[in-house]
mmCIF file of C-alpha atoms and ligand atoms in Angstrom:
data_model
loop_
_atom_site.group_PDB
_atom_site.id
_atom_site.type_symbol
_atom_site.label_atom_id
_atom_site.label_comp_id
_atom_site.label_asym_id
_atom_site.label_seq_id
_atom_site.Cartn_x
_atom_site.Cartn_y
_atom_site.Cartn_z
ATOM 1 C CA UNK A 831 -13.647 -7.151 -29.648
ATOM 2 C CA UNK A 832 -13.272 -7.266 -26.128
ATOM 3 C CA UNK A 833 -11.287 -4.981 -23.615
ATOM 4 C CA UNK A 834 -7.246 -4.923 -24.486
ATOM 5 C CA UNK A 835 -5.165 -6.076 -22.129
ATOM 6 C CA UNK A 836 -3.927 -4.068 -19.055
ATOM 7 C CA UNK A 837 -0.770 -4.238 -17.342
ATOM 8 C CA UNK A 838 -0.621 -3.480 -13.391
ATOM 9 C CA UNK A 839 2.963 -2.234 -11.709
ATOM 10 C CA UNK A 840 3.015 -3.573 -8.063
ATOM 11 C CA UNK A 841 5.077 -2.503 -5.651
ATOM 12 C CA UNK A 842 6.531 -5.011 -2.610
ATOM 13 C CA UNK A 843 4.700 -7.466 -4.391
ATOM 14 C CA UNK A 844 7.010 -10.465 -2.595
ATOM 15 C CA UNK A 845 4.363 -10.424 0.507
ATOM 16 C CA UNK A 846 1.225 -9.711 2.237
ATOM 17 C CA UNK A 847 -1.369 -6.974 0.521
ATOM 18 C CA UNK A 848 0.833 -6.572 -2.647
ATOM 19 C CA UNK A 849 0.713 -10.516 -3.193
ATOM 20 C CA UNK A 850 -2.996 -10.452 -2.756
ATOM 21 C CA UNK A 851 -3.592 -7.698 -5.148
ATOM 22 C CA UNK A 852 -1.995 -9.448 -7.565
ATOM 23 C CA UNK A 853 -3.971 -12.346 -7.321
ATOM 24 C CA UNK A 854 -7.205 -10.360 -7.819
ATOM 25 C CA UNK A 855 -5.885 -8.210 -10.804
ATOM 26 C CA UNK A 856 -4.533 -11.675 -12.560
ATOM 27 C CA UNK A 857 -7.932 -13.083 -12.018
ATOM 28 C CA UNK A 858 -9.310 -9.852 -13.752
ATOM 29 C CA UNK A 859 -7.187 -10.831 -16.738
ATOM 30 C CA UNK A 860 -4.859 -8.123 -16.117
ATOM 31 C CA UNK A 861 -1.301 -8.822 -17.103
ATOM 32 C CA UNK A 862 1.328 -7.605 -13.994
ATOM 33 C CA UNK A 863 5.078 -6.205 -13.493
ATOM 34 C CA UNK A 864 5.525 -7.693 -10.030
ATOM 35 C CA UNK A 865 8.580 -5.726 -8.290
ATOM 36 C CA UNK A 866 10.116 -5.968 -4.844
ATOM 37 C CA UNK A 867 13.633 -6.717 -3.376
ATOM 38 C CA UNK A 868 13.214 -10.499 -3.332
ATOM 39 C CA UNK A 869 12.956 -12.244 -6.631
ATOM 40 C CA UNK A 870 12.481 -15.558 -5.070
ATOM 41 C CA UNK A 871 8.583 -15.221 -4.039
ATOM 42 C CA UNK A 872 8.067 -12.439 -7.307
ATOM 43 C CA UNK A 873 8.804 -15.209 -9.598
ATOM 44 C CA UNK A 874 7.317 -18.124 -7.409
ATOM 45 C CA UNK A 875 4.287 -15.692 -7.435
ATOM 46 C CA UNK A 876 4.631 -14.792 -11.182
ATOM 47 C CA UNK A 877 4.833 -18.441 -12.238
ATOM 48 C CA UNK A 878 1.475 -19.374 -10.187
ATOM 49 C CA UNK A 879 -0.898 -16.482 -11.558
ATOM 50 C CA UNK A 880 0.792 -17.324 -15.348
ATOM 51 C CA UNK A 881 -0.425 -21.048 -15.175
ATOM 52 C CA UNK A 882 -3.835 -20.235 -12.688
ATOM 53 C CA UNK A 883 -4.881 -17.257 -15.012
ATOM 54 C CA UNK A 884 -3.053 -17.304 -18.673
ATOM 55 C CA UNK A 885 -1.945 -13.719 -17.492
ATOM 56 C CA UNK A 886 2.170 -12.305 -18.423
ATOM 57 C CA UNK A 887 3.506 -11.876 -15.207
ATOM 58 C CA UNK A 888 7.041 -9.971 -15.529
ATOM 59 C CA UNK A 889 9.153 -9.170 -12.431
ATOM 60 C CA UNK A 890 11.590 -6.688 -11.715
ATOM 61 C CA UNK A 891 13.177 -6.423 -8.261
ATOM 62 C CA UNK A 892 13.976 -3.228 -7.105
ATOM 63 C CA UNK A 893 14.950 -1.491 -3.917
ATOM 64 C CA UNK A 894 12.914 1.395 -3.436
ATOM 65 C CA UNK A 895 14.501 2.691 -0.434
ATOM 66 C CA UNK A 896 17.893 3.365 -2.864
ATOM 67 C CA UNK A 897 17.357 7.319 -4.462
ATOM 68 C CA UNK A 898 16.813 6.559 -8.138
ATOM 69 C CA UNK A 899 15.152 3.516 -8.243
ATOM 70 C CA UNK A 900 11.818 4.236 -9.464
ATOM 71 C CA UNK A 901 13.113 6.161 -12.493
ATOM 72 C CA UNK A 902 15.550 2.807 -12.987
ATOM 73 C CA UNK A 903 12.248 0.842 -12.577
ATOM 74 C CA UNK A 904 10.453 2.828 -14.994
ATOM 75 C CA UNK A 905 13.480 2.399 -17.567
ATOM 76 C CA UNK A 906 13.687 -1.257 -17.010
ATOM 77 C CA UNK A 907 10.070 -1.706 -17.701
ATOM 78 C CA UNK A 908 10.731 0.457 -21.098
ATOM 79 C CA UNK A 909 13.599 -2.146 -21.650
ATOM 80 C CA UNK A 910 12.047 -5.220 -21.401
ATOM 81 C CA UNK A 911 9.402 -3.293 -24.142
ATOM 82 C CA UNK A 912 6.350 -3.235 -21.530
ATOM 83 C CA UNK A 913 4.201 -0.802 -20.279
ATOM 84 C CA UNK A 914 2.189 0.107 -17.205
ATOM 85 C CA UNK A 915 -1.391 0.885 -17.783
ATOM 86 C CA UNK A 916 -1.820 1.082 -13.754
ATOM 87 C CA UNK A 917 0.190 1.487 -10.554
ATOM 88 C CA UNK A 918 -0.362 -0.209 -7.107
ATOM 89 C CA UNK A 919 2.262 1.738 -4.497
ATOM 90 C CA UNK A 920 1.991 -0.913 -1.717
ATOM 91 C CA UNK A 921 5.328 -1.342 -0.493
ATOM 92 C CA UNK A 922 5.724 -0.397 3.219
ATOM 93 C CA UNK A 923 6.928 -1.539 6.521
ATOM 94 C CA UNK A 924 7.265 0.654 9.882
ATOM 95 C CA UNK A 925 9.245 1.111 12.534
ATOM 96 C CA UNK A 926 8.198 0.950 16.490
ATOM 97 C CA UNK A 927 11.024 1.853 18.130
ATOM 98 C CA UNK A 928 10.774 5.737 18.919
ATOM 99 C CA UNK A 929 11.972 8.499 16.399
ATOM 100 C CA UNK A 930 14.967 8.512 18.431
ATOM 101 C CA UNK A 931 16.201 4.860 18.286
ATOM 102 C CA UNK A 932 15.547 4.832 15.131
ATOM 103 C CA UNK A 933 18.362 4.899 12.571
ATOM 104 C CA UNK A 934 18.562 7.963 10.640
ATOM 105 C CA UNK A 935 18.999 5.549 7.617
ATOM 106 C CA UNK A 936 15.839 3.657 8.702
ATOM 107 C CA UNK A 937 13.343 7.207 8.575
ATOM 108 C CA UNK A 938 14.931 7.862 5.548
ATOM 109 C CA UNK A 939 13.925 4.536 3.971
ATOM 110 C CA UNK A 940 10.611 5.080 4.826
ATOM 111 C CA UNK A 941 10.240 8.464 3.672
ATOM 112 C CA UNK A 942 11.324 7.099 0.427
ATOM 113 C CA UNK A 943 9.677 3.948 -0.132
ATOM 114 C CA UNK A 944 6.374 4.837 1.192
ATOM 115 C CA UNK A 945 6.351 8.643 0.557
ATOM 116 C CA UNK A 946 8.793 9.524 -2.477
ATOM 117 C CA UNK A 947 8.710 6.199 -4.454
ATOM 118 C CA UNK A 948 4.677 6.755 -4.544
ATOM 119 C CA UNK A 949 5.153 10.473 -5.725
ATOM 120 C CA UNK A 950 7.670 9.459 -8.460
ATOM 121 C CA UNK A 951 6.037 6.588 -9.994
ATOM 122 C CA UNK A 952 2.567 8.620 -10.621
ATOM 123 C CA UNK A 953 4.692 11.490 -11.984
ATOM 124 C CA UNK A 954 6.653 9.227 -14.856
ATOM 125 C CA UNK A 955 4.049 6.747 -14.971
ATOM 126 C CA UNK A 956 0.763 8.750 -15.405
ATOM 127 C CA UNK A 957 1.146 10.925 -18.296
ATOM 128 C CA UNK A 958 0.982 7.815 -20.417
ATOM 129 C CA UNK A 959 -2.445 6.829 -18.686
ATOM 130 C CA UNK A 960 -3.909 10.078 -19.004
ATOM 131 C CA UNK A 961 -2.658 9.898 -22.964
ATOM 132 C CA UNK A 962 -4.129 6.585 -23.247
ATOM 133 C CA UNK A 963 -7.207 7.361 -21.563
ATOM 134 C CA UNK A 964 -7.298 4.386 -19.196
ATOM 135 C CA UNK A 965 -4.993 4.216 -16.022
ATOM 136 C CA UNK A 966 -5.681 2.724 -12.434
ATOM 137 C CA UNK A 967 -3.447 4.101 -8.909
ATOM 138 C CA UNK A 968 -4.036 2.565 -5.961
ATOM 139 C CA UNK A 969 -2.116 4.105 -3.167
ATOM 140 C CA UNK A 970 -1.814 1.434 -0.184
ATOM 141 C CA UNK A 971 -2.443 3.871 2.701
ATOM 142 C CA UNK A 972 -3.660 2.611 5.991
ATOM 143 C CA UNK A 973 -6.142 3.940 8.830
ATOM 144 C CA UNK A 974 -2.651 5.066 10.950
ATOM 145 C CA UNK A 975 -3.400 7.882 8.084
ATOM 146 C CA UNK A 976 -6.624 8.523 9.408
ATOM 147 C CA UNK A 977 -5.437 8.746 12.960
ATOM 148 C CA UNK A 978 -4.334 12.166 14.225
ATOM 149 C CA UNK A 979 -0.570 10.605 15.146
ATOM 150 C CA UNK A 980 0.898 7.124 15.416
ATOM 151 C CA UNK A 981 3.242 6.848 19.195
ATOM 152 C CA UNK A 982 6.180 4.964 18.659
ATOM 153 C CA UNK A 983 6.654 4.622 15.135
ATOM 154 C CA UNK A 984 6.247 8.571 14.374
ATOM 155 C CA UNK A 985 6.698 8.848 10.897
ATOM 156 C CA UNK A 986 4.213 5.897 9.829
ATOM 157 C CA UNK A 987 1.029 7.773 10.014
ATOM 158 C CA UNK A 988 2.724 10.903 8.620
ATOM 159 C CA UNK A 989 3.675 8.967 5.907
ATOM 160 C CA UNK A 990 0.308 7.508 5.270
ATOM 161 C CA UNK A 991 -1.557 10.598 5.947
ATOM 162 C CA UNK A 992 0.130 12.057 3.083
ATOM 163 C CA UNK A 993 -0.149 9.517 0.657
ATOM 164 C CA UNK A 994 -4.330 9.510 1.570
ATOM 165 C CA UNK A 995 -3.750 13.336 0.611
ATOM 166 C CA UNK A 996 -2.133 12.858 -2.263
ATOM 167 C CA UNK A 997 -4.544 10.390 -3.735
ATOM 168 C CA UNK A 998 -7.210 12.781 -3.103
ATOM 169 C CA UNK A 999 -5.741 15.370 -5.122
ATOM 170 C CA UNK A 1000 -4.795 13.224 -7.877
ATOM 171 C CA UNK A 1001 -8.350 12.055 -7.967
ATOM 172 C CA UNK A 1002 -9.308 15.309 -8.480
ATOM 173 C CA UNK A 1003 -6.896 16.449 -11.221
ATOM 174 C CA UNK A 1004 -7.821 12.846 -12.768
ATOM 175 C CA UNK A 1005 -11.399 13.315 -13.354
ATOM 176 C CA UNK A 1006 -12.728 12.890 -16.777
ATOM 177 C CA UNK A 1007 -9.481 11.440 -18.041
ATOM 178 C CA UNK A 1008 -10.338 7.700 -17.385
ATOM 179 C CA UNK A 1009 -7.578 7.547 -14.604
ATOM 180 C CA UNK A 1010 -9.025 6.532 -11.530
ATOM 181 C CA UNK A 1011 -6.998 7.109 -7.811
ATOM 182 C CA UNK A 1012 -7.761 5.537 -4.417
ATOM 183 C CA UNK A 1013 -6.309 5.653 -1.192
ATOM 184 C CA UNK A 1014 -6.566 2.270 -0.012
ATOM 185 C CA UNK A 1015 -6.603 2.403 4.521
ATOM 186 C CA UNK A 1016 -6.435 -1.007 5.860
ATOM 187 C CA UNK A 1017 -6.866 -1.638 9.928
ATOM 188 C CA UNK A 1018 -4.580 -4.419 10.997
ATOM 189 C CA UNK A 1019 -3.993 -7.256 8.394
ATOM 190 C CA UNK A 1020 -2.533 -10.557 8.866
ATOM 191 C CA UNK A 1021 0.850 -10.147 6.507
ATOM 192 C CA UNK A 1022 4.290 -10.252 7.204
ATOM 193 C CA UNK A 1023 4.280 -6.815 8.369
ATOM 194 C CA UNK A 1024 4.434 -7.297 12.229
ATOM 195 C CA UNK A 1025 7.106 -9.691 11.698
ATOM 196 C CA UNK A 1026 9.324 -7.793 9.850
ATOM 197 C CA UNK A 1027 8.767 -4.921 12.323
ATOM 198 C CA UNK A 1028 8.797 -7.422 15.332
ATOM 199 C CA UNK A 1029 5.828 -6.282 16.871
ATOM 200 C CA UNK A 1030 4.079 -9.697 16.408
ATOM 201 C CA UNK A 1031 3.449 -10.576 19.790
ATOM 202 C CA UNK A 1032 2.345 -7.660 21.156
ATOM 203 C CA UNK A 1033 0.059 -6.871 18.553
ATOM 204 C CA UNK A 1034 -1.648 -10.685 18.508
ATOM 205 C CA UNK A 1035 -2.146 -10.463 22.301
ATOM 206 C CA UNK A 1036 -3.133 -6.554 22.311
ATOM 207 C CA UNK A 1037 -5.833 -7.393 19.965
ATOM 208 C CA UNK A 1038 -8.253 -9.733 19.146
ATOM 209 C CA UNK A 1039 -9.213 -11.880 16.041
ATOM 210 C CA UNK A 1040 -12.275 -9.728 15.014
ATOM 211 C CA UNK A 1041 -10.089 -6.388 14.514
ATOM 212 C CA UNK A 1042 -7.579 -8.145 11.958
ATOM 213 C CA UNK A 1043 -8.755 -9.021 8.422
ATOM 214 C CA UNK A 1044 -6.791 -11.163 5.376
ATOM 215 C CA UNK A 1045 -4.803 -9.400 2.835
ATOM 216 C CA UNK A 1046 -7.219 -11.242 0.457
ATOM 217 C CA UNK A 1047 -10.698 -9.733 1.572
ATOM 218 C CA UNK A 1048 -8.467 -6.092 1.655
ATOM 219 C CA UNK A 1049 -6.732 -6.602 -1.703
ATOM 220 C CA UNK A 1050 -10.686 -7.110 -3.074
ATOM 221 C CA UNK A 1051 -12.078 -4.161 -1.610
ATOM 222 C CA UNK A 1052 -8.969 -2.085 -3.085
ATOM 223 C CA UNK A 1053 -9.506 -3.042 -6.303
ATOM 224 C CA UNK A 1054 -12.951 -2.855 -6.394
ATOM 225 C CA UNK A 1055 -12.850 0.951 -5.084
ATOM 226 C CA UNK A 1056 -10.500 1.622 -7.652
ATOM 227 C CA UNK A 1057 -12.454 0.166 -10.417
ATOM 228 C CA UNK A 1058 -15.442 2.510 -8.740
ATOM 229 C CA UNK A 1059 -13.012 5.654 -9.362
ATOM 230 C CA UNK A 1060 -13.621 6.263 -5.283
ATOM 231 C CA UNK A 1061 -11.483 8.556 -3.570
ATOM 232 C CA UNK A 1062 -10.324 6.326 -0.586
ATOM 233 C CA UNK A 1063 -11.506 3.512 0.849
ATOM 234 C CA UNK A 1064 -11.491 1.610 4.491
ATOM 235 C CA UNK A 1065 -12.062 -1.705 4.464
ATOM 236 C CA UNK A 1066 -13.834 -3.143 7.622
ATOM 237 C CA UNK A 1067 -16.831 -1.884 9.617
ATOM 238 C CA UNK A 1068 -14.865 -1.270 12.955
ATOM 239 C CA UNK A 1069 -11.606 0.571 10.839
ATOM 240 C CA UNK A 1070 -14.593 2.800 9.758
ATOM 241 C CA UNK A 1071 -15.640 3.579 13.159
ATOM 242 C CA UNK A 1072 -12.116 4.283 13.963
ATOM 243 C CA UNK A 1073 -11.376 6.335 11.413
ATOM 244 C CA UNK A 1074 -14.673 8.644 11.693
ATOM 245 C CA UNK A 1075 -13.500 8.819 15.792
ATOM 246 C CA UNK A 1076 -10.095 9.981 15.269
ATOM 247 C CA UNK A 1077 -11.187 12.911 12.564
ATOM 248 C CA UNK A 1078 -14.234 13.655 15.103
ATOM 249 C CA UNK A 1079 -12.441 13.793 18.575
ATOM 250 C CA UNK A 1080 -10.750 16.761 19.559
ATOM 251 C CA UNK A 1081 -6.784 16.719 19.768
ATOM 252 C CA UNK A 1082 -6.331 16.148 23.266
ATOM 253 C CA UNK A 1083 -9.053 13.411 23.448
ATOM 254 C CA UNK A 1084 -7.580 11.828 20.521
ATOM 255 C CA UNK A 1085 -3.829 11.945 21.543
ATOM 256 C CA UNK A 1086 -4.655 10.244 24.730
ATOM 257 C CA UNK A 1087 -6.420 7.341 22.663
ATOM 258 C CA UNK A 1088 -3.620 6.604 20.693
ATOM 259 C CA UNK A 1089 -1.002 6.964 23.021
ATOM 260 C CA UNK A 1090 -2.977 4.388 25.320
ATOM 261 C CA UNK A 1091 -2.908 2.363 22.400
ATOM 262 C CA UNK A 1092 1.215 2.619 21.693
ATOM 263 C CA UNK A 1093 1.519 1.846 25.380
ATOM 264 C CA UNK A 1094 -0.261 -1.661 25.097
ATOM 265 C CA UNK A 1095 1.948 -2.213 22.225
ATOM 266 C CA UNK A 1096 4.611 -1.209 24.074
ATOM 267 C CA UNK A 1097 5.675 1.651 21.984
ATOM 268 C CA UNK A 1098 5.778 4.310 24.435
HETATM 269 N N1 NAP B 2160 -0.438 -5.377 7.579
HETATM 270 C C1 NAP B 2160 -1.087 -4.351 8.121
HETATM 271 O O1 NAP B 2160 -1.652 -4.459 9.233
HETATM 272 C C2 NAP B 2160 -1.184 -3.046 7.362
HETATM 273 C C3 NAP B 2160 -2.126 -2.110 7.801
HETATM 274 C C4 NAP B 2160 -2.247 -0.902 7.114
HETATM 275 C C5 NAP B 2160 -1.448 -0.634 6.025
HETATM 276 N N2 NAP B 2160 -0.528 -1.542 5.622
HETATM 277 C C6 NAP B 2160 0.293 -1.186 4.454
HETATM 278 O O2 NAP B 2160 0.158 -2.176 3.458
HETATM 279 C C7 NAP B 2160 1.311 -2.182 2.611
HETATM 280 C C8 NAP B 2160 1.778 -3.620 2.424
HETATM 281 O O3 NAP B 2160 2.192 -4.125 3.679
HETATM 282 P P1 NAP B 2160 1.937 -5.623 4.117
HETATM 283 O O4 NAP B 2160 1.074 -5.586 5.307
HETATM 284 O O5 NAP B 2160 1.542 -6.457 2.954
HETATM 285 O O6 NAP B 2160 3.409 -5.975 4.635
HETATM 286 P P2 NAP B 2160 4.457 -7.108 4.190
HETATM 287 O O7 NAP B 2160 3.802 -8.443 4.137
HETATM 288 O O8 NAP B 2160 5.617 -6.923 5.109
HETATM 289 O O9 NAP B 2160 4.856 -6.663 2.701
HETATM 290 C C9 NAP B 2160 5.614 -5.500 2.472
HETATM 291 C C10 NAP B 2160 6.076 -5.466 1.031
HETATM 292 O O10 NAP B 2160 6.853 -4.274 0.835
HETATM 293 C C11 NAP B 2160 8.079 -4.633 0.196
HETATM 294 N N3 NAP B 2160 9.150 -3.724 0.566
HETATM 295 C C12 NAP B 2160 9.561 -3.385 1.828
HETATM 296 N N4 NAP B 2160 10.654 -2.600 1.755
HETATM 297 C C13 NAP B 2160 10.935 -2.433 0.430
HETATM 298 C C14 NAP B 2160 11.961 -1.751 -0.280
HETATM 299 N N5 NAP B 2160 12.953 -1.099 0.346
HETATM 300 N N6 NAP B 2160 11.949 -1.781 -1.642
HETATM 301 C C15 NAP B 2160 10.984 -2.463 -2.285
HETATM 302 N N7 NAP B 2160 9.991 -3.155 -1.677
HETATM 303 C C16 NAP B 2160 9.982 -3.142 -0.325
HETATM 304 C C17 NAP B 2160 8.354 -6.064 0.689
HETATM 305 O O11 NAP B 2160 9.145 -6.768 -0.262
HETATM 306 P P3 NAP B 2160 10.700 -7.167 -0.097
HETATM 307 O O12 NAP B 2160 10.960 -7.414 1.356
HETATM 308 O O13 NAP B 2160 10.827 -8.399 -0.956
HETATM 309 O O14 NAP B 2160 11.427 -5.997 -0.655
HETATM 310 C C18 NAP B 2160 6.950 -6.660 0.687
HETATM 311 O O15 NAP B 2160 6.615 -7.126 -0.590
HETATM 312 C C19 NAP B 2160 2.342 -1.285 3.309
HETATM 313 O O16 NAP B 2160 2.409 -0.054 2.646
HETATM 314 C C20 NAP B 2160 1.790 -1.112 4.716
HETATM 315 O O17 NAP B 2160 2.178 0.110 5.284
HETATM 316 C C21 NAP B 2160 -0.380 -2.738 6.265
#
């Protein structure tokens, strides 16, 4: 008899790194609950993996920025009689503006669909795993986490720092259960996600080809550090170097780094 069946919850599944992942868990055999705000590219998606990898793709759109919608996602799940044996958070976006001209609607989005959302769907979603004895989280972090503060879009590496924080502690309280937790920090990827925070250009002529990398190769590495049971993960040599830098320099050193670097991206 071989392994049963898992079923993987993504979040913001629609685009980008979510998208990917679900490509590499379908080609693991793992059936998915795709969920986002857009059903159009969740089914488009779900339709493709179904026919490429004989895997039940469900999807469930849901706004995760509205209070209440991960215990409504958890309930529809129960509803349609499935069950999730593991939980991607992925869904994200950021905004560049300044803390100030940003909408207090806007920081409150965030704090909820990178920061709350996450929190909620391990605390409904991972007694089950623990019960079951088999249960995969993958927190989709990023190295702004790593950095001691992000200029310009103030609460993004808060955010992110948080969730690498939370993972860790979750990993710890996991151990021995068969639940595995990883913080997931990707450098820049080519996704949607400069678009939809309109940074684009500045971030394509700021830097070069060599420091992006495809959702793909990141979605991989995620999954496979998961799988590992490793605490967090970095993908890329040069995020890595960047990441041991900012926990290494002192504050002021640091601080003047990454506000040079919000300056070329005209965030400051
Ligand atoms: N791209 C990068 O350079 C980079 C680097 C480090 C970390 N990350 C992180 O990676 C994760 C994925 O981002 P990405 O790069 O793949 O960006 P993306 O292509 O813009 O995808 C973002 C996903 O989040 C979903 N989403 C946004 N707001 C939502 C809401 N209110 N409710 C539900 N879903 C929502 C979007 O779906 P709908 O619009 O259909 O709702 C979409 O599926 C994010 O957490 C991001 O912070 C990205």
């Amino acid at each position: 008899m071989g392994e049963p069946r898992r079923t993987i919850l993504i979040t913001g599944a629609s685009a980008g790194i979510g998208a990917a992942l679900a490509r590499v868990c379908a080609a693991r055999s793992h059936d998915l609950i795709l969920t986002a705000r857009r059903e159009g590219p969740l089914k488009g998606l779900a339709e493709d993996l179904s026919a490429r990898h004989g895997v039940v793709a469900s999807v469930i759109t849901a706004d995760l920025a509205e209070p209440g919608a991960p215990v409504a996602l958890v309930e529809a799940i129960a509803a349609r009689g499935l069950r999730a044996d593991g939980l991607i958070n992925n869904a994200g976006f950021s905004r560049t503006t300044g803390f100030l001209s940003t909408e207090p609607d806007d920081h409150a989005a965030m704090i909820r669909v990178m920061l709350t959302a996450p929190v909620e769907l391990s605390r409904l979603l991972l007694p089950g795993m623990v019960a079951r004895g088999w249960g995969r989280v993958l927190n989709v972090a990023s190295l702004a986490g790593q950095m001691p503060a992000t200029g310009g879009d103030t609460l993004y590496g808060p955010i992110k720092s948080f969730l690498i924080k939370a993972s860790q502690g979750l990993w710890l309280e996991t151990q021995g259960t068969g639940v595995h937790v990883t913080a997931l920090c990707p450098g820049y990827t080519y996704t949607e996600f400069h678009d939809v925070n309109g940074s684009r250009e500045q971030v394509s002529s700021a830097y070069p080809a060599w420091m992006w990398m495809d959702a793909e190769r990141v979605a991989r590495i995620g999954w496979d550090a998961v799988e590992a049971n490793r605490p967090r993960v970095t993908p890329g040599v040069m995020n890595n170097v960047l990441a041991t830098l900012g926990g290494m320099l002192p504050d002021s050193l640091a601080l003047k780094m990454v506000g040079g670097h919000a300056r070329r991206l005209d965030r400051l």
